[in-house]
């Protein structure tokens, strides 16, 4: 070892091979040597540690000026070992050593109780009280009012959450989920969840459904299915036809309609048989002549009808008069073909929806008899003759807009369509309403009667049409195929074709015998508002659109 080396916390001293100093060196077991010097009997040195080959008497001498209590080094077999000299306390005090500093006690935990005791005893002075008050106001010291945080309850809540999560995973493992991806998507849609997520595959989707069912339960899916079935049933019930119990006069009217329509049907069938006996060449030539005349069809005359748009027009049975309805509330009669104004019918105060001639007007009826009927948006229905410009009668009973009005071929009954989802049949001889028929889910817009007088067809804003048997009151055909509202319906004189015009810009032709649509005419670029067959033989169809 070199001279002048030092050990942290020790007094520097000279190190070297020592010499024997008279004294007593006692070896007490392995690794322990006790040395007593006669010159300093009050000191004793105890050497401890791993002493290998230590021989008594080989001691390092302290350096000059070393104070008592310095480190003595014993160096047997070139190994420096620490030899501590521990002088008595009295001696250390005499030599001027500073007493050890008294350390302040360290408290662990809350000082709240101590602070309460100190405040209760009044040990703190005025300054301490002011400082305490300032600290409390600043929030640096918080003396509670006895409220404690129950750690055990908090741990129990956490444990409950963990247990609930384990139970949920256990339930999820027991839930069987279909491997059909489309069925999994249907289940997710029924639960109100997105059917797919970004980057999600079929396996992840099945797992997501399983986790959702583990939370809401499998009964939730059954409940949604029951709700869907219930809603489907309600929709089916909503689309069902409802029949009202009518008065005794309705039964009388149905019998009268049966007696009226059966002879006309027989006559029509007889005419159809006669037409069938005509040679095919003759029928082809007649059809070609008809096509040629239709190609040469031109505008015969034109006239300004009113300041507001015209909503409806109808020819008289003898084709010598034309009735027009206007949004101004006026109805006008024009002579044909010179288009001169004959009468201005004043009685409506709002938009007039339609005006139609009686089937026998200008043919067998007197001018004083009821020859026309009109309806308006305020629910009013008025009857007119050909002499007066004022209505001769009003039909009351509608609370909402009446879109169309139409005479039965017999002239005894009048049909009206209303926005209250129903249509009505009025007996003008009995002067009462005999039928109030519902069946559409939205307002009924147009109505038409079969040439025999046995059937009535209605078109509604629900995009459906219905064909009714007036003799029994049953809906015998449901016209389903249009995508938007039906604004026009008409029967062909042949007795088995029906045409409908819709807001989907198409006109459809239906066959009552086959009970289906046989042709769709996509001829217009806007909604079709009116359809009419040629009234004598039904050889052509006229459609009108916006």
PDB file of C-alpha atoms in Angstrom, residues 85-334:
ATOM      1  CA  UNK A  85      -9.983   2.202  18.454  1.00  0.00           C
ATOM      2  CA  UNK A  86     -13.019   3.200  20.504  1.00  0.00           C
ATOM      3  CA  UNK A  87     -12.049   5.703  23.255  1.00  0.00           C
ATOM      4  CA  UNK A  88     -14.390   6.253  26.221  1.00  0.00           C
ATOM      5  CA  UNK A  89     -17.048   9.012  25.925  1.00  0.00           C
ATOM      6  CA  UNK A  90     -15.636  10.999  28.829  1.00  0.00           C
ATOM      7  CA  UNK A  91     -12.240  11.122  27.232  1.00  0.00           C
ATOM      8  CA  UNK A  92     -13.757  12.272  23.953  1.00  0.00           C
ATOM      9  CA  UNK A  93     -15.557  15.066  25.764  1.00  0.00           C
ATOM     10  CA  UNK A  94     -12.360  16.186  27.509  1.00  0.00           C
ATOM     11  CA  UNK A  95     -10.540  16.387  24.197  1.00  0.00           C
ATOM     12  CA  UNK A  96     -13.211  18.759  22.809  1.00  0.00           C
ATOM     13  CA  UNK A  97     -15.336  16.557  20.566  1.00  0.00           C
ATOM     14  CA  UNK A  98     -18.747  17.967  19.736  1.00  0.00           C
ATOM     15  CA  UNK A  99     -21.651  16.005  21.133  1.00  0.00           C
ATOM     16  CA  UNK A 100     -23.876  14.366  18.499  1.00  0.00           C
ATOM     17  CA  UNK A 101     -26.751  16.538  17.312  1.00  0.00           C
ATOM     18  CA  UNK A 102     -30.191  15.657  18.610  1.00  0.00           C
ATOM     19  CA  UNK A 103     -32.452  14.681  15.779  1.00  0.00           C
ATOM     20  CA  UNK A 104     -36.087  15.745  15.651  1.00  0.00           C
ATOM     21  CA  UNK A 105     -38.587  12.890  15.863  1.00  0.00           C
ATOM     22  CA  UNK A 106     -40.143  11.759  12.587  1.00  0.00           C
ATOM     23  CA  UNK A 107     -43.903  11.204  12.562  1.00  0.00           C
ATOM     24  CA  UNK A 108     -45.601   8.945  10.053  1.00  0.00           C
ATOM     25  CA  UNK A 109     -49.214   9.253   9.014  1.00  0.00           C
ATOM     26  CA  UNK A 110     -51.706  12.094   9.437  1.00  0.00           C
ATOM     27  CA  UNK A 111     -51.062  15.079  11.686  1.00  0.00           C
ATOM     28  CA  UNK A 112     -54.748  15.851  11.933  1.00  0.00           C
ATOM     29  CA  UNK A 113     -55.217  14.527  15.475  1.00  0.00           C
ATOM     30  CA  UNK A 114     -52.042  16.239  16.722  1.00  0.00           C
ATOM     31  CA  UNK A 115     -53.128  19.485  15.145  1.00  0.00           C
ATOM     32  CA  UNK A 116     -56.563  19.220  16.769  1.00  0.00           C
ATOM     33  CA  UNK A 117     -54.987  18.633  20.180  1.00  0.00           C
ATOM     34  CA  UNK A 118     -52.629  21.553  19.741  1.00  0.00           C
ATOM     35  CA  UNK A 119     -55.459  23.854  18.737  1.00  0.00           C
ATOM     36  CA  UNK A 120     -57.602  22.631  21.652  1.00  0.00           C
ATOM     37  CA  UNK A 121     -54.830  23.321  24.191  1.00  0.00           C
ATOM     38  CA  UNK A 122     -54.273  26.807  22.859  1.00  0.00           C
ATOM     39  CA  UNK A 123     -50.586  26.270  22.384  1.00  0.00           C
ATOM     40  CA  UNK A 124     -50.568  28.159  19.127  1.00  0.00           C
ATOM     41  CA  UNK A 125     -50.355  31.899  19.382  1.00  0.00           C
ATOM     42  CA  UNK A 126     -52.188  34.534  17.495  1.00  0.00           C
ATOM     43  CA  UNK A 127     -49.768  34.371  14.598  1.00  0.00           C
ATOM     44  CA  UNK A 128     -50.124  30.607  14.435  1.00  0.00           C
ATOM     45  CA  UNK A 129     -53.895  30.902  14.383  1.00  0.00           C
ATOM     46  CA  UNK A 130     -53.771  33.496  11.613  1.00  0.00           C
ATOM     47  CA  UNK A 131     -51.350  31.347   9.649  1.00  0.00           C
ATOM     48  CA  UNK A 132     -53.553  28.320  10.131  1.00  0.00           C
ATOM     49  CA  UNK A 133     -56.598  30.259   8.955  1.00  0.00           C
ATOM     50  CA  UNK A 134     -54.756  31.494   5.887  1.00  0.00           C
ATOM     51  CA  UNK A 135     -53.562  27.991   5.109  1.00  0.00           C
ATOM     52  CA  UNK A 136     -57.093  26.608   5.445  1.00  0.00           C
ATOM     53  CA  UNK A 137     -58.452  29.295   3.129  1.00  0.00           C
ATOM     54  CA  UNK A 138     -55.697  28.642   0.612  1.00  0.00           C
ATOM     55  CA  UNK A 139     -56.424  24.939   0.697  1.00  0.00           C
ATOM     56  CA  UNK A 140     -52.938  23.962   1.834  1.00  0.00           C
ATOM     57  CA  UNK A 141     -54.292  22.326   5.011  1.00  0.00           C
ATOM     58  CA  UNK A 142     -57.417  20.237   4.900  1.00  0.00           C
ATOM     59  CA  UNK A 143     -59.016  19.330   8.225  1.00  0.00           C
ATOM     60  CA  UNK A 144     -61.892  17.028   7.420  1.00  0.00           C
ATOM     61  CA  UNK A 145     -65.190  16.832   9.248  1.00  0.00           C
ATOM     62  CA  UNK A 146     -64.851  13.183  10.045  1.00  0.00           C
ATOM     63  CA  UNK A 147     -65.502  11.869   6.534  1.00  0.00           C
ATOM     64  CA  UNK A 148     -63.389   8.887   5.656  1.00  0.00           C
ATOM     65  CA  UNK A 149     -62.779   6.904   2.487  1.00  0.00           C
ATOM     66  CA  UNK A 150     -63.585   3.295   3.097  1.00  0.00           C
ATOM     67  CA  UNK A 151     -60.845   1.440   1.320  1.00  0.00           C
ATOM     68  CA  UNK A 152     -62.505  -1.912   1.852  1.00  0.00           C
ATOM     69  CA  UNK A 153     -65.737  -0.785   0.135  1.00  0.00           C
ATOM     70  CA  UNK A 154     -63.706   0.567  -2.766  1.00  0.00           C
ATOM     71  CA  UNK A 155     -61.868  -2.700  -3.095  1.00  0.00           C
ATOM     72  CA  UNK A 156     -65.126  -4.627  -2.905  1.00  0.00           C
ATOM     73  CA  UNK A 157     -66.589  -2.525  -5.768  1.00  0.00           C
ATOM     74  CA  UNK A 158     -63.531  -3.194  -7.857  1.00  0.00           C
ATOM     75  CA  UNK A 159     -63.744  -6.878  -7.080  1.00  0.00           C
ATOM     76  CA  UNK A 160     -67.429  -6.840  -8.038  1.00  0.00           C
ATOM     77  CA  UNK A 161     -66.560  -5.275 -11.391  1.00  0.00           C
ATOM     78  CA  UNK A 162     -63.904  -7.875 -12.059  1.00  0.00           C
ATOM     79  CA  UNK A 163     -66.289 -10.685 -11.107  1.00  0.00           C
ATOM     80  CA  UNK A 164     -68.981  -9.214 -13.363  1.00  0.00           C
ATOM     81  CA  UNK A 165     -66.521  -9.136 -16.255  1.00  0.00           C
ATOM     82  CA  UNK A 166     -65.606 -12.785 -15.639  1.00  0.00           C
ATOM     83  CA  UNK A 167     -69.291 -13.712 -15.561  1.00  0.00           C
ATOM     84  CA  UNK A 168     -69.894 -11.846 -18.811  1.00  0.00           C
ATOM     85  CA  UNK A 169     -67.065 -13.696 -20.516  1.00  0.00           C
ATOM     86  CA  UNK A 170     -68.425 -16.951 -19.176  1.00  0.00           C
ATOM     87  CA  UNK A 171     -71.857 -16.181 -20.608  1.00  0.00           C
ATOM     88  CA  UNK A 172     -70.282 -15.156 -23.923  1.00  0.00           C
ATOM     89  CA  UNK A 173     -68.559 -18.526 -24.222  1.00  0.00           C
ATOM     90  CA  UNK A 174     -71.880 -20.291 -23.682  1.00  0.00           C
ATOM     91  CA  UNK A 175     -73.779 -18.292 -26.366  1.00  0.00           C
ATOM     92  CA  UNK A 176     -74.153 -19.999 -29.733  1.00  0.00           C
ATOM     93  CA  UNK A 177     -73.844 -17.635 -32.692  1.00  0.00           C
ATOM     94  CA  UNK A 178     -74.640 -18.622 -36.263  1.00  0.00           C
ATOM     95  CA  UNK A 179     -71.745 -19.056 -38.674  1.00  0.00           C
ATOM     96  CA  UNK A 180     -73.828 -17.579 -41.493  1.00  0.00           C
ATOM     97  CA  UNK A 181     -72.504 -14.055 -41.960  1.00  0.00           C
ATOM     98  CA  UNK A 182     -75.780 -12.760 -43.436  1.00  0.00           C
ATOM     99  CA  UNK A 183     -77.677 -14.033 -40.400  1.00  0.00           C
ATOM    100  CA  UNK A 184     -75.114 -12.419 -38.084  1.00  0.00           C
ATOM    101  CA  UNK A 185     -75.626  -9.106 -39.881  1.00  0.00           C
ATOM    102  CA  UNK A 186     -79.392  -9.495 -39.596  1.00  0.00           C
ATOM    103  CA  UNK A 187     -79.073 -10.062 -35.839  1.00  0.00           C
ATOM    104  CA  UNK A 188     -76.851  -6.990 -35.468  1.00  0.00           C
ATOM    105  CA  UNK A 189     -79.347  -4.917 -37.447  1.00  0.00           C
ATOM    106  CA  UNK A 190     -82.180  -6.172 -35.266  1.00  0.00           C
ATOM    107  CA  UNK A 191     -80.257  -5.123 -32.146  1.00  0.00           C
ATOM    108  CA  UNK A 192     -79.667  -1.639 -33.565  1.00  0.00           C
ATOM    109  CA  UNK A 193     -75.917  -2.179 -33.988  1.00  0.00           C
ATOM    110  CA  UNK A 194     -73.834  -1.484 -37.125  1.00  0.00           C
ATOM    111  CA  UNK A 195     -73.709  -4.602 -39.264  1.00  0.00           C
ATOM    112  CA  UNK A 196     -70.034  -4.109 -40.031  1.00  0.00           C
ATOM    113  CA  UNK A 197     -67.078  -2.060 -38.857  1.00  0.00           C
ATOM    114  CA  UNK A 198     -64.016  -0.891 -40.735  1.00  0.00           C
ATOM    115  CA  UNK A 199     -61.639  -3.780 -41.283  1.00  0.00           C
ATOM    116  CA  UNK A 200     -63.949  -6.256 -39.584  1.00  0.00           C
ATOM    117  CA  UNK A 201     -64.170  -9.800 -40.892  1.00  0.00           C
ATOM    118  CA  UNK A 202     -66.846 -12.460 -40.377  1.00  0.00           C
ATOM    119  CA  UNK A 203     -65.052 -13.953 -37.352  1.00  0.00           C
ATOM    120  CA  UNK A 204     -64.684 -10.569 -35.628  1.00  0.00           C
ATOM    121  CA  UNK A 205     -68.316  -9.801 -36.440  1.00  0.00           C
ATOM    122  CA  UNK A 206     -69.477 -13.035 -34.816  1.00  0.00           C
ATOM    123  CA  UNK A 207     -67.383 -12.269 -31.740  1.00  0.00           C
ATOM    124  CA  UNK A 208     -68.830  -8.769 -31.524  1.00  0.00           C
ATOM    125  CA  UNK A 209     -72.359 -10.183 -31.709  1.00  0.00           C
ATOM    126  CA  UNK A 210     -71.501 -12.704 -28.990  1.00  0.00           C
ATOM    127  CA  UNK A 211     -70.173  -9.929 -26.718  1.00  0.00           C
ATOM    128  CA  UNK A 212     -73.281  -7.805 -27.321  1.00  0.00           C
ATOM    129  CA  UNK A 213     -75.570 -10.727 -26.512  1.00  0.00           C
ATOM    130  CA  UNK A 214     -73.591 -11.427 -23.336  1.00  0.00           C
ATOM    131  CA  UNK A 215     -74.420  -7.902 -22.164  1.00  0.00           C
ATOM    132  CA  UNK A 216     -78.026  -7.451 -23.330  1.00  0.00           C
ATOM    133  CA  UNK A 217     -78.959 -11.124 -23.128  1.00  0.00           C
ATOM    134  CA  UNK A 218     -80.272 -13.480 -25.775  1.00  0.00           C
ATOM    135  CA  UNK A 219     -83.833 -12.516 -24.865  1.00  0.00           C
ATOM    136  CA  UNK A 220     -83.238  -9.101 -26.417  1.00  0.00           C
ATOM    137  CA  UNK A 221     -82.853 -10.693 -29.846  1.00  0.00           C
ATOM    138  CA  UNK A 222     -86.003 -12.737 -29.332  1.00  0.00           C
ATOM    139  CA  UNK A 223     -87.825  -9.595 -28.238  1.00  0.00           C
ATOM    140  CA  UNK A 224     -86.750  -7.695 -31.343  1.00  0.00           C
ATOM    141  CA  UNK A 225     -87.924 -10.576 -33.503  1.00  0.00           C
ATOM    142  CA  UNK A 226     -91.266 -10.572 -31.735  1.00  0.00           C
ATOM    143  CA  UNK A 227     -91.522  -6.817 -32.255  1.00  0.00           C
ATOM    144  CA  UNK A 228     -90.740  -7.257 -35.959  1.00  0.00           C
ATOM    145  CA  UNK A 229     -93.393  -9.938 -36.276  1.00  0.00           C
ATOM    146  CA  UNK A 230     -95.859  -7.740 -34.433  1.00  0.00           C
ATOM    147  CA  UNK A 231     -95.078  -4.774 -36.693  1.00  0.00           C
ATOM    148  CA  UNK A 232     -95.494  -6.972 -39.773  1.00  0.00           C
ATOM    149  CA  UNK A 233     -98.832  -8.167 -38.483  1.00  0.00           C
ATOM    150  CA  UNK A 234     -99.892  -4.604 -37.765  1.00  0.00           C
ATOM    151  CA  UNK A 235     -98.871  -3.579 -41.290  1.00  0.00           C
ATOM    152  CA  UNK A 236    -100.842  -6.460 -42.738  1.00  0.00           C
ATOM    153  CA  UNK A 237    -103.819  -5.509 -40.634  1.00  0.00           C
ATOM    154  CA  UNK A 238    -103.333  -1.888 -41.686  1.00  0.00           C
ATOM    155  CA  UNK A 239    -103.493  -2.901 -45.339  1.00  0.00           C
ATOM    156  CA  UNK A 240    -106.556  -5.039 -44.873  1.00  0.00           C
ATOM    157  CA  UNK A 241    -109.883  -3.936 -46.257  1.00  0.00           C
ATOM    158  CA  UNK A 242    -112.365  -2.678 -43.711  1.00  0.00           C
ATOM    159  CA  UNK A 243    -116.095  -2.928 -44.271  1.00  0.00           C
ATOM    160  CA  UNK A 244    -118.617  -0.718 -42.538  1.00  0.00           C
ATOM    161  CA  UNK A 245    -122.053  -1.889 -41.621  1.00  0.00           C
ATOM    162  CA  UNK A 246    -124.319   0.045 -43.924  1.00  0.00           C
ATOM    163  CA  UNK A 247    -127.945   1.084 -43.672  1.00  0.00           C
ATOM    164  CA  UNK A 248    -130.854  -0.890 -45.054  1.00  0.00           C
ATOM    165  CA  UNK A 249    -130.879   1.417 -48.055  1.00  0.00           C
ATOM    166  CA  UNK A 250    -127.419   0.028 -48.994  1.00  0.00           C
ATOM    167  CA  UNK A 251    -128.855  -3.470 -49.352  1.00  0.00           C
ATOM    168  CA  UNK A 252    -131.611  -2.081 -51.515  1.00  0.00           C
ATOM    169  CA  UNK A 253    -129.038  -0.239 -53.617  1.00  0.00           C
ATOM    170  CA  UNK A 254    -126.880  -3.362 -54.023  1.00  0.00           C
ATOM    171  CA  UNK A 255    -129.855  -5.342 -55.281  1.00  0.00           C
ATOM    172  CA  UNK A 256    -130.712  -2.542 -57.659  1.00  0.00           C
ATOM    173  CA  UNK A 257    -127.086  -2.457 -58.928  1.00  0.00           C
ATOM    174  CA  UNK A 258    -127.121  -6.204 -59.501  1.00  0.00           C
ATOM    175  CA  UNK A 259    -130.330  -5.973 -61.501  1.00  0.00           C
ATOM    176  CA  UNK A 260    -128.898  -3.046 -63.472  1.00  0.00           C
ATOM    177  CA  UNK A 261    -125.446  -4.509 -64.242  1.00  0.00           C
ATOM    178  CA  UNK A 262    -126.295  -8.104 -65.167  1.00  0.00           C
ATOM    179  CA  UNK A 263    -128.292  -7.278 -68.325  1.00  0.00           C
ATOM    180  CA  UNK A 264    -125.607  -4.798 -69.420  1.00  0.00           C
ATOM    181  CA  UNK A 265    -122.902  -7.425 -68.876  1.00  0.00           C
ATOM    182  CA  UNK A 266    -124.864  -9.902 -70.952  1.00  0.00           C
ATOM    183  CA  UNK A 267    -125.242  -7.347 -73.721  1.00  0.00           C
ATOM    184  CA  UNK A 268    -121.527  -6.569 -73.649  1.00  0.00           C
ATOM    185  CA  UNK A 269    -120.611 -10.236 -73.914  1.00  0.00           C
ATOM    186  CA  UNK A 270    -122.948 -10.650 -76.846  1.00  0.00           C
ATOM    187  CA  UNK A 271    -121.281  -7.740 -78.636  1.00  0.00           C
ATOM    188  CA  UNK A 272    -117.887  -9.311 -77.936  1.00  0.00           C
ATOM    189  CA  UNK A 273    -119.027 -12.570 -79.535  1.00  0.00           C
ATOM    190  CA  UNK A 274    -120.254 -10.719 -82.602  1.00  0.00           C
ATOM    191  CA  UNK A 275    -116.958  -8.838 -82.821  1.00  0.00           C
ATOM    192  CA  UNK A 276    -115.095 -12.105 -82.667  1.00  0.00           C
ATOM    193  CA  UNK A 277    -117.010 -13.415 -85.670  1.00  0.00           C
ATOM    194  CA  UNK A 278    -115.682 -10.598 -87.835  1.00  0.00           C
ATOM    195  CA  UNK A 279    -112.899 -11.865 -90.099  1.00  0.00           C
ATOM    196  CA  UNK A 280    -109.366 -11.132 -88.993  1.00  0.00           C
ATOM    197  CA  UNK A 281    -108.603  -9.252 -92.218  1.00  0.00           C
ATOM    198  CA  UNK A 282    -111.514  -6.909 -91.643  1.00  0.00           C
ATOM    199  CA  UNK A 283    -110.443  -6.234 -88.084  1.00  0.00           C
ATOM    200  CA  UNK A 284    -106.873  -5.602 -89.240  1.00  0.00           C
ATOM    201  CA  UNK A 285    -108.002  -3.085 -91.836  1.00  0.00           C
ATOM    202  CA  UNK A 286    -110.184  -1.330 -89.268  1.00  0.00           C
ATOM    203  CA  UNK A 287    -107.214  -1.141 -86.921  1.00  0.00           C
ATOM    204  CA  UNK A 288    -105.027   0.329 -89.654  1.00  0.00           C
ATOM    205  CA  UNK A 289    -107.623   2.961 -90.451  1.00  0.00           C
ATOM    206  CA  UNK A 290    -107.773   3.853 -86.768  1.00  0.00           C
ATOM    207  CA  UNK A 291    -103.983   4.218 -86.562  1.00  0.00           C
ATOM    208  CA  UNK A 292    -104.003   6.400 -89.658  1.00  0.00           C
ATOM    209  CA  UNK A 293    -106.656   8.699 -88.218  1.00  0.00           C
ATOM    210  CA  UNK A 294    -104.809   8.946 -84.906  1.00  0.00           C
ATOM    211  CA  UNK A 295    -101.566   9.962 -86.655  1.00  0.00           C
ATOM    212  CA  UNK A 296    -103.408  12.801 -88.363  1.00  0.00           C
ATOM    213  CA  UNK A 297    -104.850  14.075 -85.081  1.00  0.00           C
ATOM    214  CA  UNK A 298    -104.292  17.849 -84.739  1.00  0.00           C
ATOM    215  CA  UNK A 299    -105.326  20.688 -82.484  1.00  0.00           C
ATOM    216  CA  UNK A 300    -108.789  21.755 -83.567  1.00  0.00           C
ATOM    217  CA  UNK A 301    -109.184  24.919 -81.491  1.00  0.00           C
ATOM    218  CA  UNK A 302    -107.755  26.656 -78.433  1.00  0.00           C
ATOM    219  CA  UNK A 303    -109.230  28.961 -75.851  1.00  0.00           C
ATOM    220  CA  UNK A 304    -108.084  30.665 -72.647  1.00  0.00           C
ATOM    221  CA  UNK A 305    -110.207  29.176 -69.915  1.00  0.00           C
ATOM    222  CA  UNK A 306    -109.356  31.312 -66.865  1.00  0.00           C
ATOM    223  CA  UNK A 307    -106.728  33.393 -65.098  1.00  0.00           C
ATOM    224  CA  UNK A 308    -105.796  30.420 -62.899  1.00  0.00           C
ATOM    225  CA  UNK A 309    -104.827  26.881 -63.977  1.00  0.00           C
ATOM    226  CA  UNK A 310    -107.566  24.560 -65.222  1.00  0.00           C
ATOM    227  CA  UNK A 311    -107.750  21.365 -63.166  1.00  0.00           C
ATOM    228  CA  UNK A 312    -110.336  19.293 -65.060  1.00  0.00           C
ATOM    229  CA  UNK A 313    -112.439  19.146 -68.215  1.00  0.00           C
ATOM    230  CA  UNK A 314    -115.237  16.846 -69.351  1.00  0.00           C
ATOM    231  CA  UNK A 315    -117.331  16.531 -72.518  1.00  0.00           C
ATOM    232  CA  UNK A 316    -121.094  16.253 -72.431  1.00  0.00           C
ATOM    233  CA  UNK A 317    -122.670  12.986 -73.663  1.00  0.00           C
ATOM    234  CA  UNK A 318    -123.717  14.619 -76.942  1.00  0.00           C
ATOM    235  CA  UNK A 319    -120.196  16.155 -77.346  1.00  0.00           C
ATOM    236  CA  UNK A 320    -121.615  19.660 -77.830  1.00  0.00           C
ATOM    237  CA  UNK A 321    -120.556  21.112 -74.482  1.00  0.00           C
ATOM    238  CA  UNK A 322    -117.299  21.129 -72.544  1.00  0.00           C
ATOM    239  CA  UNK A 323    -117.151  21.779 -68.802  1.00  0.00           C
ATOM    240  CA  UNK A 324    -113.943  23.083 -67.222  1.00  0.00           C
ATOM    241  CA  UNK A 325    -112.945  23.453 -63.572  1.00  0.00           C
ATOM    242  CA  UNK A 326    -110.449  26.034 -62.375  1.00  0.00           C
ATOM    243  CA  UNK A 327    -108.384  26.813 -59.296  1.00  0.00           C
ATOM    244  CA  UNK A 328    -110.143  30.159 -59.125  1.00  0.00           C
ATOM    245  CA  UNK A 329    -113.291  28.380 -57.893  1.00  0.00           C
ATOM    246  CA  UNK A 330    -115.193  28.936 -61.152  1.00  0.00           C
ATOM    247  CA  UNK A 331    -116.609  26.286 -63.438  1.00  0.00           C
ATOM    248  CA  UNK A 332    -117.386  27.151 -67.054  1.00  0.00           C
ATOM    249  CA  UNK A 333    -119.358  25.595 -69.916  1.00  0.00           C
ATOM    250  CA  UNK A 334    -118.051  26.010 -73.471  1.00  0.00           C
TER     251      UNK A 334
END
